[in-house]
């Protein structure tokens, strides 16, 4: 009877040792080990940082988009500048860009006109937003001045 118990005892001992070894290995990783399953943390030096679109970049994108829409459709989009999501200042950049791009397209083709649109939009928007967001009040001309010292 004793000879039969030994094979089972050996199996139990082997199983216990295997489980102990597996459990011990799983809990023995150091902080320097990189596990392939771990998600990168926010402080990982190689992780990309989020990019916030600056007002000048947004302006350039809008002007470029609408200028190409106006020129490609031939008659314009039929929308006013507010429906396009443009401010009055951005619309001024769009109009001067369109005038120059029409002349460039007529003289040198569509590709040259598109390059000019991108250059003029970038330059105009960089100038407009060079000191941050413009703070001009469109209704300033219609407001009555308030006397100093009045509440």
PDB file of C-alpha atoms in Angstrom:
ATOM      1  CA  UNK A   1       0.000   0.000   0.000  1.00  0.00           C
ATOM      2  CA  UNK A   2       2.814   2.255   0.700  1.00  0.00           C
ATOM      3  CA  UNK A   3       4.180   1.862  -2.795  1.00  0.00           C
ATOM      4  CA  UNK A   4       0.934   3.151  -4.305  1.00  0.00           C
ATOM      5  CA  UNK A   5       0.885   6.304  -2.194  1.00  0.00           C
ATOM      6  CA  UNK A   6       4.307   7.378  -3.307  1.00  0.00           C
ATOM      7  CA  UNK A   7       3.429   8.177  -6.913  1.00  0.00           C
ATOM      8  CA  UNK A   8       0.558  10.408  -5.746  1.00  0.00           C
ATOM      9  CA  UNK A   9       2.801  12.064  -3.216  1.00  0.00           C
ATOM     10  CA  UNK A  10       5.323  12.836  -5.898  1.00  0.00           C
ATOM     11  CA  UNK A  11       2.631  14.335  -8.119  1.00  0.00           C
ATOM     12  CA  UNK A  12       1.331  16.474  -5.241  1.00  0.00           C
ATOM     13  CA  UNK A  13       4.805  17.668  -4.368  1.00  0.00           C
ATOM     14  CA  UNK A  14       5.532  18.493  -8.015  1.00  0.00           C
ATOM     15  CA  UNK A  15       2.215  20.343  -8.360  1.00  0.00           C
ATOM     16  CA  UNK A  16       2.756  22.342  -5.145  1.00  0.00           C
ATOM     17  CA  UNK A  17       6.287  23.256  -6.224  1.00  0.00           C
ATOM     18  CA  UNK A  18       5.108  24.320  -9.672  1.00  0.00           C
ATOM     19  CA  UNK A  19       2.362  26.519  -8.199  1.00  0.00           C
ATOM     20  CA  UNK A  20       4.716  28.008  -5.643  1.00  0.00           C
ATOM     21  CA  UNK A  21       7.297  28.761  -8.318  1.00  0.00           C
ATOM     22  CA  UNK A  22       4.703  30.341 -10.619  1.00  0.00           C
ATOM     23  CA  UNK A  23       3.263  32.435  -7.804  1.00  0.00           C
ATOM     24  CA  UNK A  24       6.701  33.467  -6.633  1.00  0.00           C
ATOM     25  CA  UNK A  25       7.755  34.538 -10.104  1.00  0.00           C
ATOM     26  CA  UNK A  26       4.631  36.580 -10.657  1.00  0.00           C
ATOM     27  CA  UNK A  27       5.163  38.583  -7.500  1.00  0.00           C
ATOM     28  CA  UNK A  28       8.903  39.062  -7.843  1.00  0.00           C
ATOM     29  CA  UNK A  29       9.118  41.626 -10.599  1.00  0.00           C
ATOM     30  CA  UNK A  30      11.126  44.735  -9.884  1.00  0.00           C
ATOM     31  CA  UNK A  31      10.141  48.279 -10.774  1.00  0.00           C
ATOM     32  CA  UNK A  32      12.803  48.321 -13.513  1.00  0.00           C
ATOM     33  CA  UNK A  33      11.188  45.451 -15.398  1.00  0.00           C
ATOM     34  CA  UNK A  34       9.076  46.441 -18.368  1.00  0.00           C
ATOM     35  CA  UNK A  35       6.083  44.203 -18.768  1.00  0.00           C
ATOM     36  CA  UNK A  36       4.681  43.974 -22.287  1.00  0.00           C
ATOM     37  CA  UNK A  37       1.116  44.195 -20.955  1.00  0.00           C
ATOM     38  CA  UNK A  38       1.597  47.427 -19.036  1.00  0.00           C
ATOM     39  CA  UNK A  39       0.046  50.546 -20.473  1.00  0.00           C
ATOM     40  CA  UNK A  40       2.419  53.508 -20.738  1.00  0.00           C
ATOM     41  CA  UNK A  41       1.939  56.023 -17.996  1.00  0.00           C
ATOM     42  CA  UNK A  42       1.344  59.715 -18.587  1.00  0.00           C
ATOM     43  CA  UNK A  43       4.832  60.476 -17.327  1.00  0.00           C
ATOM     44  CA  UNK A  44       6.577  58.234 -19.845  1.00  0.00           C
ATOM     45  CA  UNK A  45       9.172  60.413 -21.561  1.00  0.00           C
ATOM     46  CA  UNK A  46       8.513  58.951 -25.021  1.00  0.00           C
ATOM     47  CA  UNK A  47       4.753  59.381 -24.956  1.00  0.00           C
ATOM     48  CA  UNK A  48       3.365  62.017 -27.326  1.00  0.00           C
ATOM     49  CA  UNK A  49       2.062  65.150 -25.721  1.00  0.00           C
ATOM     50  CA  UNK A  50      -1.345  66.486 -26.703  1.00  0.00           C
ATOM     51  CA  UNK A  51      -1.368  69.413 -29.106  1.00  0.00           C
ATOM     52  CA  UNK A  52      -3.801  72.237 -28.617  1.00  0.00           C
ATOM     53  CA  UNK A  53      -4.643  74.079 -31.806  1.00  0.00           C
ATOM     54  CA  UNK A  54      -3.634  77.709 -31.507  1.00  0.00           C
ATOM     55  CA  UNK A  55      -5.982  80.483 -32.686  1.00  0.00           C
ATOM     56  CA  UNK A  56      -3.551  81.263 -35.539  1.00  0.00           C
ATOM     57  CA  UNK A  57      -3.546  77.603 -36.674  1.00  0.00           C
ATOM     58  CA  UNK A  58      -7.334  77.438 -36.543  1.00  0.00           C
ATOM     59  CA  UNK A  59      -7.588  80.702 -38.476  1.00  0.00           C
ATOM     60  CA  UNK A  60      -5.157  79.402 -41.130  1.00  0.00           C
ATOM     61  CA  UNK A  61      -7.170  76.199 -41.505  1.00  0.00           C
ATOM     62  CA  UNK A  62     -10.461  78.094 -41.860  1.00  0.00           C
ATOM     63  CA  UNK A  63      -9.104  80.628 -44.361  1.00  0.00           C
ATOM     64  CA  UNK A  64      -7.418  77.922 -46.440  1.00  0.00           C
ATOM     65  CA  UNK A  65     -10.550  75.781 -46.474  1.00  0.00           C
ATOM     66  CA  UNK A  66     -12.954  78.559 -47.408  1.00  0.00           C
ATOM     67  CA  UNK A  67     -10.655  80.139 -49.986  1.00  0.00           C
ATOM     68  CA  UNK A  68     -10.320  76.823 -51.806  1.00  0.00           C
ATOM     69  CA  UNK A  69     -14.086  76.267 -51.558  1.00  0.00           C
ATOM     70  CA  UNK A  70     -14.771  79.699 -53.038  1.00  0.00           C
ATOM     71  CA  UNK A  71     -12.339  79.215 -55.909  1.00  0.00           C
ATOM     72  CA  UNK A  72     -13.233  75.605 -56.692  1.00  0.00           C
ATOM     73  CA  UNK A  73     -16.985  76.268 -56.765  1.00  0.00           C
ATOM     74  CA  UNK A  74     -16.491  79.348 -58.921  1.00  0.00           C
ATOM     75  CA  UNK A  75     -19.403  81.350 -57.523  1.00  0.00           C
ATOM     76  CA  UNK A  76     -18.665  81.033 -53.853  1.00  0.00           C
ATOM     77  CA  UNK A  77     -20.453  79.017 -51.262  1.00  0.00           C
ATOM     78  CA  UNK A  78     -23.367  81.384 -50.763  1.00  0.00           C
ATOM     79  CA  UNK A  79     -22.639  81.645 -47.042  1.00  0.00           C
ATOM     80  CA  UNK A  80     -21.765  84.844 -45.233  1.00  0.00           C
ATOM     81  CA  UNK A  81     -18.646  85.018 -43.093  1.00  0.00           C
ATOM     82  CA  UNK A  82     -20.499  84.264 -39.866  1.00  0.00           C
ATOM     83  CA  UNK A  83     -22.072  81.145 -41.365  1.00  0.00           C
ATOM     84  CA  UNK A  84     -18.549  80.048 -42.279  1.00  0.00           C
ATOM     85  CA  UNK A  85     -17.477  80.441 -38.652  1.00  0.00           C
ATOM     86  CA  UNK A  86     -15.226  83.429 -39.376  1.00  0.00           C
ATOM     87  CA  UNK A  87     -14.766  86.629 -37.453  1.00  0.00           C
ATOM     88  CA  UNK A  88     -14.761  89.981 -39.228  1.00  0.00           C
ATOM     89  CA  UNK A  89     -10.959  90.071 -39.108  1.00  0.00           C
ATOM     90  CA  UNK A  90     -10.669  86.540 -40.461  1.00  0.00           C
ATOM     91  CA  UNK A  91     -13.079  87.449 -43.245  1.00  0.00           C
ATOM     92  CA  UNK A  92     -10.841  90.369 -44.193  1.00  0.00           C
ATOM     93  CA  UNK A  93      -7.923  87.932 -44.499  1.00  0.00           C
ATOM     94  CA  UNK A  94     -10.098  85.611 -46.593  1.00  0.00           C
ATOM     95  CA  UNK A  95     -11.134  88.388 -48.993  1.00  0.00           C
ATOM     96  CA  UNK A  96      -7.587  89.642 -49.589  1.00  0.00           C
ATOM     97  CA  UNK A  97      -6.361  86.058 -49.957  1.00  0.00           C
ATOM     98  CA  UNK A  98      -9.092  85.317 -52.506  1.00  0.00           C
ATOM     99  CA  UNK A  99      -8.249  88.382 -54.592  1.00  0.00           C
ATOM    100  CA  UNK A 100      -4.568  87.427 -54.736  1.00  0.00           C
ATOM    101  CA  UNK A 101      -5.311  83.724 -55.349  1.00  0.00           C
ATOM    102  CA  UNK A 102      -7.645  84.462 -58.267  1.00  0.00           C
ATOM    103  CA  UNK A 103      -4.911  86.467 -59.978  1.00  0.00           C
ATOM    104  CA  UNK A 104      -2.302  83.774 -59.220  1.00  0.00           C
ATOM    105  CA  UNK A 105      -4.530  80.998 -60.561  1.00  0.00           C
ATOM    106  CA  UNK A 106      -5.224  82.951 -63.738  1.00  0.00           C
ATOM    107  CA  UNK A 107      -1.524  83.611 -64.307  1.00  0.00           C
ATOM    108  CA  UNK A 108       0.099  80.376 -63.116  1.00  0.00           C
ATOM    109  CA  UNK A 109      -2.576  77.709 -62.605  1.00  0.00           C
ATOM    110  CA  UNK A 110      -4.558  76.163 -59.775  1.00  0.00           C
ATOM    111  CA  UNK A 111      -1.580  74.653 -57.925  1.00  0.00           C
ATOM    112  CA  UNK A 112       0.165  78.022 -57.727  1.00  0.00           C
ATOM    113  CA  UNK A 113      -3.059  79.631 -56.523  1.00  0.00           C
ATOM    114  CA  UNK A 114      -3.441  76.993 -53.802  1.00  0.00           C
ATOM    115  CA  UNK A 115       0.142  77.545 -52.613  1.00  0.00           C
ATOM    116  CA  UNK A 116      -0.521  81.278 -52.451  1.00  0.00           C
ATOM    117  CA  UNK A 117      -3.704  80.654 -50.430  1.00  0.00           C
ATOM    118  CA  UNK A 118      -1.765  78.652 -47.870  1.00  0.00           C
ATOM    119  CA  UNK A 119       1.018  81.248 -47.640  1.00  0.00           C
ATOM    120  CA  UNK A 120      -1.317  84.244 -47.384  1.00  0.00           C
ATOM    121  CA  UNK A 121      -3.607  82.537 -44.886  1.00  0.00           C
ATOM    122  CA  UNK A 122      -0.678  81.551 -42.684  1.00  0.00           C
ATOM    123  CA  UNK A 123       0.906  84.997 -42.860  1.00  0.00           C
ATOM    124  CA  UNK A 124      -2.362  86.875 -42.297  1.00  0.00           C
ATOM    125  CA  UNK A 125      -3.425  84.709 -39.375  1.00  0.00           C
ATOM    126  CA  UNK A 126       0.015  84.836 -37.750  1.00  0.00           C
ATOM    127  CA  UNK A 127      -0.135  88.626 -37.913  1.00  0.00           C
ATOM    128  CA  UNK A 128      -3.676  88.768 -36.587  1.00  0.00           C
ATOM    129  CA  UNK A 129      -2.900  86.529 -33.590  1.00  0.00           C
ATOM    130  CA  UNK A 130       0.710  87.603 -32.932  1.00  0.00           C
ATOM    131  CA  UNK A 131      -0.255  89.062 -29.530  1.00  0.00           C
ATOM    132  CA  UNK A 132      -2.906  86.524 -28.631  1.00  0.00           C
ATOM    133  CA  UNK A 133      -6.593  86.686 -29.409  1.00  0.00           C
ATOM    134  CA  UNK A 134      -7.752  90.057 -30.720  1.00  0.00           C
ATOM    135  CA  UNK A 135     -10.001  91.813 -28.240  1.00  0.00           C
ATOM    136  CA  UNK A 136     -11.594  94.451 -30.429  1.00  0.00           C
ATOM    137  CA  UNK A 137     -15.235  95.167 -29.689  1.00  0.00           C
ATOM    138  CA  UNK A 138     -17.282  95.254 -32.918  1.00  0.00           C
ATOM    139  CA  UNK A 139     -19.853  97.487 -31.218  1.00  0.00           C
ATOM    140  CA  UNK A 140     -17.340 100.004 -29.855  1.00  0.00           C
ATOM    141  CA  UNK A 141     -18.315 102.637 -32.425  1.00  0.00           C
ATOM    142  CA  UNK A 142     -21.977 102.547 -31.413  1.00  0.00           C
ATOM    143  CA  UNK A 143     -21.447 102.821 -27.665  1.00  0.00           C
ATOM    144  CA  UNK A 144     -21.675 106.136 -25.915  1.00  0.00           C
ATOM    145  CA  UNK A 145     -18.656 107.028 -23.816  1.00  0.00           C
ATOM    146  CA  UNK A 146     -19.210 106.829 -20.083  1.00  0.00           C
ATOM    147  CA  UNK A 147     -18.025 109.767 -18.026  1.00  0.00           C
ATOM    148  CA  UNK A 148     -15.164 109.057 -15.697  1.00  0.00           C
ATOM    149  CA  UNK A 149     -16.088 108.727 -12.066  1.00  0.00           C
ATOM    150  CA  UNK A 150     -19.612 107.494 -12.784  1.00  0.00           C
ATOM    151  CA  UNK A 151     -20.702 104.088 -11.506  1.00  0.00           C
TER     152      UNK A 151
END
